[in-house]
mmCIF file of C-alpha atoms in Angstrom:
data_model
loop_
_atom_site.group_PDB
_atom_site.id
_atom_site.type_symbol
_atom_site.label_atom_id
_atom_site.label_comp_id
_atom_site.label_asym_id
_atom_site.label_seq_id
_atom_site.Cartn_x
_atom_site.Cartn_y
_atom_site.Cartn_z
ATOM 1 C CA UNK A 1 -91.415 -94.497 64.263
ATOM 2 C CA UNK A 2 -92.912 -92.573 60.986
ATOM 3 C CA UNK A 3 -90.866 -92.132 57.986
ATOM 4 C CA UNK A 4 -90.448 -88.955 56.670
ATOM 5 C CA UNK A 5 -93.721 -89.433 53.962
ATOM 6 C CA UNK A 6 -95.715 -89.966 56.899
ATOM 7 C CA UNK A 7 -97.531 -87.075 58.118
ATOM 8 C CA UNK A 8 -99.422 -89.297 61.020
ATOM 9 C CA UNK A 9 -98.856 -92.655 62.651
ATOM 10 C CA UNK A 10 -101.412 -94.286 64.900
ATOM 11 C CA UNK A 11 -99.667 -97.254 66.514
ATOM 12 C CA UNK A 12 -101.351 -100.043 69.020
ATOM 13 C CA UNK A 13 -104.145 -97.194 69.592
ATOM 14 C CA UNK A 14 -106.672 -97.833 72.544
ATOM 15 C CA UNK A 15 -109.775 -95.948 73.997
ATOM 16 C CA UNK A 16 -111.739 -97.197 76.853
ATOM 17 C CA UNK A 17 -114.678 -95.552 78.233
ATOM 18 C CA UNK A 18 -115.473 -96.557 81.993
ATOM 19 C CA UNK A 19 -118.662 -98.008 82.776
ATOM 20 C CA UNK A 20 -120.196 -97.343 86.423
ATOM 21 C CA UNK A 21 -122.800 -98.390 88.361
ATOM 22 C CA UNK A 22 -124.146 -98.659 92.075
ATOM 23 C CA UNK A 23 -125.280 -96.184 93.769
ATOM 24 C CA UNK A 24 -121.447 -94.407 93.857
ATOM 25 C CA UNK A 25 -120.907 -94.835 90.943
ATOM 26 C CA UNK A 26 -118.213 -96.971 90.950
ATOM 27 C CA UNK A 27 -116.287 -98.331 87.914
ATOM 28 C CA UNK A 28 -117.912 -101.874 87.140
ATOM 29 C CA UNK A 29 -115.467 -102.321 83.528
ATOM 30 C CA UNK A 30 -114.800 -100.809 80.361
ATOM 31 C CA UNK A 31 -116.433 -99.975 77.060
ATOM 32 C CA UNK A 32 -113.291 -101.149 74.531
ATOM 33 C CA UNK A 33 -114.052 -98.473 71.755
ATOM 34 C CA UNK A 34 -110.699 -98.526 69.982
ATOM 35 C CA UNK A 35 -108.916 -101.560 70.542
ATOM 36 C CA UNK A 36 -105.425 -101.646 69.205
ATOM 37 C CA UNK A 37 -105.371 -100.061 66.196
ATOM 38 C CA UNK A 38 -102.474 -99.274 63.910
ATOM 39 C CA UNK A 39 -102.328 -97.561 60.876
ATOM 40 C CA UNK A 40 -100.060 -94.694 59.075
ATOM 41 C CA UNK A 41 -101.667 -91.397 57.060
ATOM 42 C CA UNK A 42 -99.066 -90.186 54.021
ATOM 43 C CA UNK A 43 -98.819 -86.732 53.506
ATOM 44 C CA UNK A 44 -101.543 -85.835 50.679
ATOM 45 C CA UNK A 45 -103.420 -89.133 51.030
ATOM 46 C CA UNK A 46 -107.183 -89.669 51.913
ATOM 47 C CA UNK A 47 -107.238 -92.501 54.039
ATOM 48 C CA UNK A 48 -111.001 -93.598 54.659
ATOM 49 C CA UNK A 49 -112.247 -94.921 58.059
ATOM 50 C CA UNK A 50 -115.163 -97.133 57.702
ATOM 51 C CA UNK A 51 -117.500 -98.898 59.974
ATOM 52 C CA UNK A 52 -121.270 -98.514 61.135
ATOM 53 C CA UNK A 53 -122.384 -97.388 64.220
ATOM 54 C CA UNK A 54 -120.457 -97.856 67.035
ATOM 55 C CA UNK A 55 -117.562 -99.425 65.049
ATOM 56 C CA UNK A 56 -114.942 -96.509 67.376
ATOM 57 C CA UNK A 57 -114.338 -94.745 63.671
ATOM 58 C CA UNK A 58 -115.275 -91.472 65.289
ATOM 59 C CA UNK A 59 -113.220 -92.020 68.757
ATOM 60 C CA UNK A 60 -110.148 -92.794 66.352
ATOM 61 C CA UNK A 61 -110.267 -88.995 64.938
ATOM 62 C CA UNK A 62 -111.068 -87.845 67.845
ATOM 63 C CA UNK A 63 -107.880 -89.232 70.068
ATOM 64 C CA UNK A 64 -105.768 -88.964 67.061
ATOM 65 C CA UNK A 65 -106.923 -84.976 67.391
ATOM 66 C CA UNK A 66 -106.376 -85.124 71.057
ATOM 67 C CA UNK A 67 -109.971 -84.533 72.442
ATOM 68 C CA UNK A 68 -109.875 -87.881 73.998
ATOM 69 C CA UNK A 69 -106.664 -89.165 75.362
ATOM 70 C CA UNK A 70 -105.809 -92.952 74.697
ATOM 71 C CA UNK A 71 -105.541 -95.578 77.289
ATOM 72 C CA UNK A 72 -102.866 -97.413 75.555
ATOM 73 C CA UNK A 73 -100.764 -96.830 72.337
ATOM 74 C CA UNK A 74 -99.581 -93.330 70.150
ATOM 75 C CA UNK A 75 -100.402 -90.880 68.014
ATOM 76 C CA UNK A 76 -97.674 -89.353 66.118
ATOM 77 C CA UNK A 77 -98.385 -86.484 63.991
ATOM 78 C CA UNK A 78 -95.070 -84.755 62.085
ATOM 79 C CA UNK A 79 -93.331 -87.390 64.152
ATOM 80 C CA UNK A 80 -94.019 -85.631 67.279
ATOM 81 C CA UNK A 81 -95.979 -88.114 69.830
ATOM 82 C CA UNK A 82 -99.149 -85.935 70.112
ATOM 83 C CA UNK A 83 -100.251 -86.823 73.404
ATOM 84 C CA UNK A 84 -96.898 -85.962 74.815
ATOM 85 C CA UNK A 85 -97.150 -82.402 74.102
ATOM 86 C CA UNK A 86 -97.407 -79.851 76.505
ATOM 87 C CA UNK A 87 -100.434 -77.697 76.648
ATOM 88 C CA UNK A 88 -98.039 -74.910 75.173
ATOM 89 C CA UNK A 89 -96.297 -76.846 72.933
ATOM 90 C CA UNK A 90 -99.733 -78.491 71.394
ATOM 91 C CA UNK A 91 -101.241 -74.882 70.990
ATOM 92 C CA UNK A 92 -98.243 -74.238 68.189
ATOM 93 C CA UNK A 93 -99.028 -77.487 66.643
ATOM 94 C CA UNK A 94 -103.026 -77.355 66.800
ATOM 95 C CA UNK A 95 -103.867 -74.782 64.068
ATOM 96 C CA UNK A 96 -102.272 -78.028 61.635
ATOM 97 C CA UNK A 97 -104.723 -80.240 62.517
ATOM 98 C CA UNK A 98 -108.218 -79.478 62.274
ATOM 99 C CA UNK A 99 -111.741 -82.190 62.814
ATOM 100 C CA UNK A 100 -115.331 -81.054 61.014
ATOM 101 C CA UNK A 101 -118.013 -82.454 62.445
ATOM 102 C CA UNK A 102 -121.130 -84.458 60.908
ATOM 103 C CA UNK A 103 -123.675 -82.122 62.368
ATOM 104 C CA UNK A 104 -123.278 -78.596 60.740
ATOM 105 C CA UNK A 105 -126.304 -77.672 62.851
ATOM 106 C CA UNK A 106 -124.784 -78.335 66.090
ATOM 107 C CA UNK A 107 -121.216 -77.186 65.089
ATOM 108 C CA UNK A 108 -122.119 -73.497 64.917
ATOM 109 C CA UNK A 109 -123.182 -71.025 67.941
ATOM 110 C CA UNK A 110 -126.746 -70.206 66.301
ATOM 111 C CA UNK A 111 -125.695 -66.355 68.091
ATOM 112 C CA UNK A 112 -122.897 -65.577 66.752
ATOM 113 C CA UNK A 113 -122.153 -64.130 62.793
ATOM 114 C CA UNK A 114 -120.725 -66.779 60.583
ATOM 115 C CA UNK A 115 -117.595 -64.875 59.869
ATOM 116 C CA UNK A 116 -117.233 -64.153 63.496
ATOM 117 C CA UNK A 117 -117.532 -68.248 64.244
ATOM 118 C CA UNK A 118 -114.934 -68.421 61.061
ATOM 119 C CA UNK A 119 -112.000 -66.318 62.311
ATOM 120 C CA UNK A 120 -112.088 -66.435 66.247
ATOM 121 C CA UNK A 121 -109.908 -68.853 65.660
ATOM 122 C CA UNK A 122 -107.329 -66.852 63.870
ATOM 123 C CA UNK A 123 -107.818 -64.165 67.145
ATOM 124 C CA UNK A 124 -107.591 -66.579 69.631
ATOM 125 C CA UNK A 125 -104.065 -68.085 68.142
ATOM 126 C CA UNK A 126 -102.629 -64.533 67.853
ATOM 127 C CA UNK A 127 -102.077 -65.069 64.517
ATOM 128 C CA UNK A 128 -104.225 -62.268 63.471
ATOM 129 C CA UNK A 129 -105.964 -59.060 64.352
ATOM 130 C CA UNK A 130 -109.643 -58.888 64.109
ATOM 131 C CA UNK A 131 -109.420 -56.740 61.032
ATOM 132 C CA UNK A 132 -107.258 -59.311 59.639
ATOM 133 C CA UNK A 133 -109.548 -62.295 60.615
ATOM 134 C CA UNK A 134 -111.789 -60.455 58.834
ATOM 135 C CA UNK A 135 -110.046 -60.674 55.492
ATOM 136 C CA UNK A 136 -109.078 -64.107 56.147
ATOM 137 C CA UNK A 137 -113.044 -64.682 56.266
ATOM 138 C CA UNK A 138 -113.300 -63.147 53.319
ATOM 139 C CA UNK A 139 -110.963 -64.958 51.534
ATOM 140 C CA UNK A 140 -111.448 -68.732 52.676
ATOM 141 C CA UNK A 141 -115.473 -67.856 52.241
ATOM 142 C CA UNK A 142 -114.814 -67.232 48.274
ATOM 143 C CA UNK A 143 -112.313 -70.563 48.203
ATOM 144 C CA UNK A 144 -115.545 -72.703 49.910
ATOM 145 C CA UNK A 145 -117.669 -71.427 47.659
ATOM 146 C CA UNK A 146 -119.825 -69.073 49.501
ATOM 147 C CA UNK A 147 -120.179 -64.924 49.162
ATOM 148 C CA UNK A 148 -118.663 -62.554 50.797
ATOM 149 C CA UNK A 149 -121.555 -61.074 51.808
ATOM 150 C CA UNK A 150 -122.570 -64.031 53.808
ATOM 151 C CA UNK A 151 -120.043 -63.173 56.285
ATOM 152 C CA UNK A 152 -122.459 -60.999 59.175
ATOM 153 C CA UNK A 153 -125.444 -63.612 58.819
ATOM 154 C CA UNK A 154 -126.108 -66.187 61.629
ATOM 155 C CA UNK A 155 -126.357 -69.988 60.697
ATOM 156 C CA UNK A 156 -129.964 -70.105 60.796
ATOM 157 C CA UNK A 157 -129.966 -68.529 57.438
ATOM 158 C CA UNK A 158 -127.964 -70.995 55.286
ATOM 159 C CA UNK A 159 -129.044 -74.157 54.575
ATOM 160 C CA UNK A 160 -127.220 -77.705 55.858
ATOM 161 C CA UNK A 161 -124.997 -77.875 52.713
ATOM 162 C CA UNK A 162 -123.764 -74.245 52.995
ATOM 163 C CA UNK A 163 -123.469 -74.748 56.884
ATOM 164 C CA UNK A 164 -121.609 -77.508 56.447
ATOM 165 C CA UNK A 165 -119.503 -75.164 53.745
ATOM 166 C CA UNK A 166 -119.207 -72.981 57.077
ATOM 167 C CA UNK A 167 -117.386 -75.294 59.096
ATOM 168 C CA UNK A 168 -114.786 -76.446 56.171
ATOM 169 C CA UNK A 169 -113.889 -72.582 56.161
ATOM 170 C CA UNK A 170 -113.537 -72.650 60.116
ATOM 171 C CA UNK A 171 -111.190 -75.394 59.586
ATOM 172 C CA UNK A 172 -109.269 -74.312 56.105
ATOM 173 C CA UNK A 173 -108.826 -70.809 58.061
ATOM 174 C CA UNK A 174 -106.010 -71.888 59.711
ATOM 175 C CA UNK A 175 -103.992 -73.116 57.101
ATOM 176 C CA UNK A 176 -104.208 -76.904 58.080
ATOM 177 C CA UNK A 177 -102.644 -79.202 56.274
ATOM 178 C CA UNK A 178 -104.569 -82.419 58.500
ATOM 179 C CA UNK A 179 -107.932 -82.755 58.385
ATOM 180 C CA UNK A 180 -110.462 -85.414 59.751
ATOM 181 C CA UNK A 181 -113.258 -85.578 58.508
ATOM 182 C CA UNK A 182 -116.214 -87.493 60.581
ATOM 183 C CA UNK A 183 -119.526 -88.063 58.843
ATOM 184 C CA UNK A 184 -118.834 -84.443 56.889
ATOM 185 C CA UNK A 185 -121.731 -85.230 54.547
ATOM 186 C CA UNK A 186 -124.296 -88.463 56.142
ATOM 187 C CA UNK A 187 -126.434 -85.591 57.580
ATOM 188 C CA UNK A 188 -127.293 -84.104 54.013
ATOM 189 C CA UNK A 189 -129.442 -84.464 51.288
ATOM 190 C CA UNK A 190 -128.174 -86.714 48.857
ATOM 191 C CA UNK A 191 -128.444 -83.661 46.050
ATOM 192 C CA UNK A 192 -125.548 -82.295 48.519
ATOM 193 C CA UNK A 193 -123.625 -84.517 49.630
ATOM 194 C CA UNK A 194 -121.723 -84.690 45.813
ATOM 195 C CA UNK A 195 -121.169 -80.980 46.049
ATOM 196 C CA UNK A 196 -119.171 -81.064 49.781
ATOM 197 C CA UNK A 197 -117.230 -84.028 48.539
ATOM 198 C CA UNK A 198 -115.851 -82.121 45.407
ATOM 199 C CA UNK A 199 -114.987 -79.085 47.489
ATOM 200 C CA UNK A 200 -112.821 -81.421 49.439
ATOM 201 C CA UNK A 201 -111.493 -83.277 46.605
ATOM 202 C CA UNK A 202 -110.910 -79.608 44.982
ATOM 203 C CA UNK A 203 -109.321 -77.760 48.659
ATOM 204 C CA UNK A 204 -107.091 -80.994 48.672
ATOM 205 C CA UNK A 205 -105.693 -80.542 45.483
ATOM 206 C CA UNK A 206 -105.266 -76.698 45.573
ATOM 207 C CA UNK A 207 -104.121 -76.340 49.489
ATOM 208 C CA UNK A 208 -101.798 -79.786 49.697
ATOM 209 C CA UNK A 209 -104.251 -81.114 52.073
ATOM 210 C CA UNK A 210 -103.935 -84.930 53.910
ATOM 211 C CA UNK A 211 -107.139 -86.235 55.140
ATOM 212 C CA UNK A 212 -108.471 -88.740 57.381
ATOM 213 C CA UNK A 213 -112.341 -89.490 55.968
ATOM 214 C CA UNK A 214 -114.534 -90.814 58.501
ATOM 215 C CA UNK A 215 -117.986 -92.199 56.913
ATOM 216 C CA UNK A 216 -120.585 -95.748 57.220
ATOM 217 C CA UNK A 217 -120.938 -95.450 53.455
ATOM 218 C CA UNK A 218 -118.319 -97.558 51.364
ATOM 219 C CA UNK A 219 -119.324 -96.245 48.254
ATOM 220 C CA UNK A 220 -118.463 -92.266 49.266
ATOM 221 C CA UNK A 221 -115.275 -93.332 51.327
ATOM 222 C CA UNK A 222 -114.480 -95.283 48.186
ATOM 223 C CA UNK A 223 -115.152 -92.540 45.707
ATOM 224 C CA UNK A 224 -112.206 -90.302 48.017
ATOM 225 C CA UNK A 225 -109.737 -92.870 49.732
ATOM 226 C CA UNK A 226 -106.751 -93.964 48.493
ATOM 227 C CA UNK A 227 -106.357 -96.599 51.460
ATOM 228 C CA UNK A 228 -109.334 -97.679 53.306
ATOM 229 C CA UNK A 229 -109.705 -99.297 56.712
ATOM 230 C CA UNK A 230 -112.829 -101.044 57.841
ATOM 231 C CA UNK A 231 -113.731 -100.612 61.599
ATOM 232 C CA UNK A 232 -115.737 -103.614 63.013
ATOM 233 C CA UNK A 233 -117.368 -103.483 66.649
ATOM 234 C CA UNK A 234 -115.734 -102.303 69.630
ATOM 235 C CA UNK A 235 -112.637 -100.798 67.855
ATOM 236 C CA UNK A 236 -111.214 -103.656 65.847
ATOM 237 C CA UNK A 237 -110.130 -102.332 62.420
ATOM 238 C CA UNK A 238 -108.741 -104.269 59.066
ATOM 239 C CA UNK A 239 -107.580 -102.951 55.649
ATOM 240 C CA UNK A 240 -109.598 -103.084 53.048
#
């Protein structure tokens, strides 16, 4: 169980993906893409997930968030087992922890306004009105260093550092205070990538943020992470 400094505690974590074949499709085995791993996030830290391709880095955030579930092992986050929760019961606890994804291209609805994409979530948790969202837009658009008057343009009109910008907003809207980061930065320009890494340094230190850094480059995961874990193939994972 995690102590009180611990805001989340993976223990024995396991993902398996089925693999099927024949002509229905029957389950022939398992892809092992997290294989138990165990590991424990402080509150405030930057703990850095590393690993190439395939390594089950990204599958790690991902169950830990609960958009997989795990085959084996837990996920305690503010000491609650997160994949005990009820539907309910997770909805009051998901606005806390928030996952922005390596492809700002893909993460946004190319048909729908920026600050409309930014505060739906706000709406959708009742935790605002519309006119409210609205000002929260505002607001968390100035702290990720874009204008306000960006907020009724589409995402085809920013570029992949200030869409990326975009989806840190979507996530800081809600107040988080856990964050994983997967690949936030291998999909721009190197020019860039220095920029997105200081606003998260900078968001951390002003908003008491705890992150979980998902990259394949040592040197950026280095240049952020207090405690780094390497992920090999297939799930296995060691400190670094």
């Amino acid at each position: 169980m995690p102590d009180s400094e611990t805001l989340v505690a993976v223990e024995h974590l396991k993902k398996y993906f089925p693999v099927r074949g024949g002509v229905f499709g029957r389950k022939i085995g398992d892809i092992k893409a997290v294989d138990d791993v165990s590991f424990m996030i402080r509150k405030g830290e930057t703990f850095g997930l590393v690993g190439e391709s395939g390594s089950g880095k990204s599958t790690i955030g991902r169950t830990i968030v609960r958009l997989y579930n795990p085959t084996g092992g837990t996920v305690f986050y503010k000491g609650m087992n997160i994949h005990q929760l009820s539907k309910k019961k997770l909805r009051q606890y998901r606005p806390g922890m928030q996952l922005i994804f390596q492809d700002p291209y893909n993460s946004l609805n190319p048909r729908i306004p920026v600050g409309d994409a930014i505060g739906e979530a706000l709406v959708d948790h009742g935790l605002a009105t519309k006119k409210e969202a609205r000002e929260g837009v505002m607001e968390v658009l100035d702290i990720c260093g874009l204008a306000s008057h960006h907020i009724d343009r589409y995402p085809h009109e920013f570029s992949g550092g200030q869409r990326q910008r975009i989806c840190i907003a979507r996530a800081m809207i809600l107040n988080p205070d856990f964050i994983v980061a997967d690949e936030p930065v291998s999909a721009l320009d190197v020019s860039i990538q220095a920029q997105i890494i200081n606003l998260f340094s900078e968001l951390q230190e002003q908003q008491d943020l705890t992150y979980l850094f998902i990259s394949h480059d040592l040197s950026v995961v280095e240049h952020l992470c207090s405690t780094i874990m390497h992920c090999t193939y297939r799930g296995y994972s060691q400190p670094l």
